[in-house]
Coordinates of N, CA and C in Angstrom, one line a residue:
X272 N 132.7 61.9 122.7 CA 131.4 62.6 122.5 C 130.3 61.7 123.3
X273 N 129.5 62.4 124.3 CA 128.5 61.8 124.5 C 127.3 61.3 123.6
X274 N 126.5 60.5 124.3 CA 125.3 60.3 123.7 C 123.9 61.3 123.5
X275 N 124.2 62.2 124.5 CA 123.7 63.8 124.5 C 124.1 64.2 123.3
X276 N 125.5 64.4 123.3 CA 126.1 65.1 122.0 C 125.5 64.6 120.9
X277 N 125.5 63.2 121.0 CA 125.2 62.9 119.6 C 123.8 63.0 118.7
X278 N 123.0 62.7 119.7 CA 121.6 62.9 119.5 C 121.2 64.6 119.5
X279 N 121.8 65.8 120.3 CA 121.6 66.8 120.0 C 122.0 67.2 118.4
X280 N 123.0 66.6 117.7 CA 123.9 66.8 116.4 C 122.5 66.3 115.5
X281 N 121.7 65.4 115.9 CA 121.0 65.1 115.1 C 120.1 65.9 114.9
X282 N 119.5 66.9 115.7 CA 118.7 67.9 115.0 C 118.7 69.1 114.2
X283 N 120.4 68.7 113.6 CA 120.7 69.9 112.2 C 120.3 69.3 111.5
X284 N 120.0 67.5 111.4 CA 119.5 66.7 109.7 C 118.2 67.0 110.2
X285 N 117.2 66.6 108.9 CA 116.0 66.2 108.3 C 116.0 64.5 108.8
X286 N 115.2 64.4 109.9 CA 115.5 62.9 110.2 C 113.7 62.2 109.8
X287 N 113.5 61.1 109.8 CA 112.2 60.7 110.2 C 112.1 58.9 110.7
X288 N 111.4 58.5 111.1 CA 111.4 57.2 111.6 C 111.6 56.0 110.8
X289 N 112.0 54.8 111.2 CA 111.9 53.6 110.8 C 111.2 53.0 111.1
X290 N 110.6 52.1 110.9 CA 110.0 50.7 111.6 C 110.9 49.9 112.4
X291 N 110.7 49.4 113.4 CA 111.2 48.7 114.3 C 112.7 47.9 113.5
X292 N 114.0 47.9 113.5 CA 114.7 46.9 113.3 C 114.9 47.0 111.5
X293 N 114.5 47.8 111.3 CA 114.5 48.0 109.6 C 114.8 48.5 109.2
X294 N 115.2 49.6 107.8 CA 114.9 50.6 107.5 C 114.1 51.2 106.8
X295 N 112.9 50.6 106.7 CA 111.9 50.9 106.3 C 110.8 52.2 107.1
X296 N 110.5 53.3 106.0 CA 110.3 54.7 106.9 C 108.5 54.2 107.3
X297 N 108.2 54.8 108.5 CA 107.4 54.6 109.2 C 105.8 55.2 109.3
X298 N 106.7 56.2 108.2 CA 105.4 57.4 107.7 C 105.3 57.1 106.6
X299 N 104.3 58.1 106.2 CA 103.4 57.8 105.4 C 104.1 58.1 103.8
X300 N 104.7 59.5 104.0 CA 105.5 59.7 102.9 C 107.2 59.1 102.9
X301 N 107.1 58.3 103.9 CA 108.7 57.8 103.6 C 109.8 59.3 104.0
X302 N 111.0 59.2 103.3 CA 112.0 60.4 103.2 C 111.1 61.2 103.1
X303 N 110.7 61.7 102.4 CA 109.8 63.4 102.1 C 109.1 63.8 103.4
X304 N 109.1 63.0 104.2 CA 108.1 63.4 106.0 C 109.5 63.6 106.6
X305 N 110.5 63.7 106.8 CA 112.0 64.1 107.4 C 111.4 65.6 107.4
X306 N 111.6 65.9 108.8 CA 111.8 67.3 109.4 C 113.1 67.5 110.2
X307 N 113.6 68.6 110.3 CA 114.6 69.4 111.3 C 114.3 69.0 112.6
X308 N 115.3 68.8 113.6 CA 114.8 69.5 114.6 C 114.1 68.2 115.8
X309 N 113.8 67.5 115.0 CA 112.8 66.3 115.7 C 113.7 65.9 117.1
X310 N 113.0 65.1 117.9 CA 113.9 64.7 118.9 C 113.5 63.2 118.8
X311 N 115.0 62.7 118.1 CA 115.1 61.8 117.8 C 115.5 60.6 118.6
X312 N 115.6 61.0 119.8 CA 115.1 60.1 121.5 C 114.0 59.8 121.6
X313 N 113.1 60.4 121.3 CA 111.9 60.3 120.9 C 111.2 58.7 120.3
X314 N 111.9 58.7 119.2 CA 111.7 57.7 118.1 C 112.6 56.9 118.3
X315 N 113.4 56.6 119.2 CA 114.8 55.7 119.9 C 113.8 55.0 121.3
X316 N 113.0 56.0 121.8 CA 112.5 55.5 123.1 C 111.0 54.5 122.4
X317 N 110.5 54.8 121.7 CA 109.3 54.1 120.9 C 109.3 53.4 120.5
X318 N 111.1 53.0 120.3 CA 111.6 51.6 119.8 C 111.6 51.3 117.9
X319 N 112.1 53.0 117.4 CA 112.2 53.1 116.1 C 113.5 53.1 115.6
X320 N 114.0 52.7 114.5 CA 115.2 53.4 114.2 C 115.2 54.7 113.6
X321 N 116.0 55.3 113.6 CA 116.0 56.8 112.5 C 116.5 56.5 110.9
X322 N 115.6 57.5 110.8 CA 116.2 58.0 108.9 C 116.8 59.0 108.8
X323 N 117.8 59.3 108.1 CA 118.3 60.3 107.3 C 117.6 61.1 106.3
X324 N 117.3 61.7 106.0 CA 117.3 62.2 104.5 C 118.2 63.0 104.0
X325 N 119.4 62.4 103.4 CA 120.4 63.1 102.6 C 120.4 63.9 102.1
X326 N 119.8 64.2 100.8 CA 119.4 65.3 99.9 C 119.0 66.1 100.9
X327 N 117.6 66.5 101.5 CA 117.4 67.5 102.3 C 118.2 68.0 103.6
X328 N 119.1 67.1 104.3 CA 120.2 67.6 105.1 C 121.2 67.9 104.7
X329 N 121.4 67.9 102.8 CA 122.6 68.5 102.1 C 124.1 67.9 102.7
X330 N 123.2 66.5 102.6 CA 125.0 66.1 103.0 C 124.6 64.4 101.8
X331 N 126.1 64.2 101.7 CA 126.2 62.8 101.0 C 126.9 62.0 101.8
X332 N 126.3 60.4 101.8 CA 126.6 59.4 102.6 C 127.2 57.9 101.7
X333 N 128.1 57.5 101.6 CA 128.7 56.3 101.3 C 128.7 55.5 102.1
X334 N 127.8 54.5 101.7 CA 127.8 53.2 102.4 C 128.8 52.2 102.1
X335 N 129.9 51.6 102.9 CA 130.8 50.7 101.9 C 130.2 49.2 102.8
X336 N 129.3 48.4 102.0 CA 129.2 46.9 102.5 C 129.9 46.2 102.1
X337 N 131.0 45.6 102.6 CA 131.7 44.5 102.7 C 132.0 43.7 103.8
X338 N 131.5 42.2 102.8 CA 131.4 41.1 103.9 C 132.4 40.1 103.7
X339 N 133.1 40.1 102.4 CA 134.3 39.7 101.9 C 135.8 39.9 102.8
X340 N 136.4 38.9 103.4 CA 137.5 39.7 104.4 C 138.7 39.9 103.0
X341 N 138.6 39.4 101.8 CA 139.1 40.0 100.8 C 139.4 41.0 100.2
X342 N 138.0 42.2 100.4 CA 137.5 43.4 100.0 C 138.1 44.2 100.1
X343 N 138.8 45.0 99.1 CA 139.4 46.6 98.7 C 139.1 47.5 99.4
X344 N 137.2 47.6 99.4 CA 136.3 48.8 99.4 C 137.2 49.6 100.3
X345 N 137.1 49.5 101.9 CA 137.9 50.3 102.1 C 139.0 51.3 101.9
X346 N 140.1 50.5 101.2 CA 141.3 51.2 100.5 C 140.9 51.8 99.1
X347 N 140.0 51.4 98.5 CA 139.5 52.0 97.6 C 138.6 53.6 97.5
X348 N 138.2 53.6 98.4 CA 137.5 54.5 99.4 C 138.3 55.7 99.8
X349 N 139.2 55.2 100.3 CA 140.7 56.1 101.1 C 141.4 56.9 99.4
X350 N 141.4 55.8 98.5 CA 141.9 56.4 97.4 C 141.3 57.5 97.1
X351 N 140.1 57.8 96.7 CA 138.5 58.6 96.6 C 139.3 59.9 97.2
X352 N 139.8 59.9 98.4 CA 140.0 61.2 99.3 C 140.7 62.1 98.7
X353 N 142.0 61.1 98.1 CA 143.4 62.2 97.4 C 143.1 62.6 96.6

């Protein structure tokens, strides 16, 4: 998949901006300012990161952080599926 592709994929979510290098949202209302549709090159070329907003793009996201090279999470995860 290109990088076209991917960033076009982004305008089915509710996205809105970060602050530079963070994930801290950029507007004023945080998540709740997430619109459709945005062109999120946009806020890539201005030197922002993106946001998601889950809830309003009706999807759910699992973050697994693991920094332990011990760590299950993954296979624990995989179990989750079956």
């Amino acid at each position: 998949m290109s990088l076209e592709d991917i960033l076009w994929n982004w305008s089915q979510y509710a996205t809105f901006p970060c602050k530079p290098n963070t994930k801290q949202p950029a507007t004023r209302q945080g998540f709740k300012d997430a619109k459709f549709g945005q062109d999120v090159m946009t806020f890539i070329n201005q030197g922002y990161n993106v946001g998601l907003a889950c809830e309003k793009s009706g999807i759910v996201v699992i973050d697994v952080d693991y920094h332990d090279e011990n760590s299950t999470a993954m296979e624990d995860l995989k179990q989750l599926e079956n």
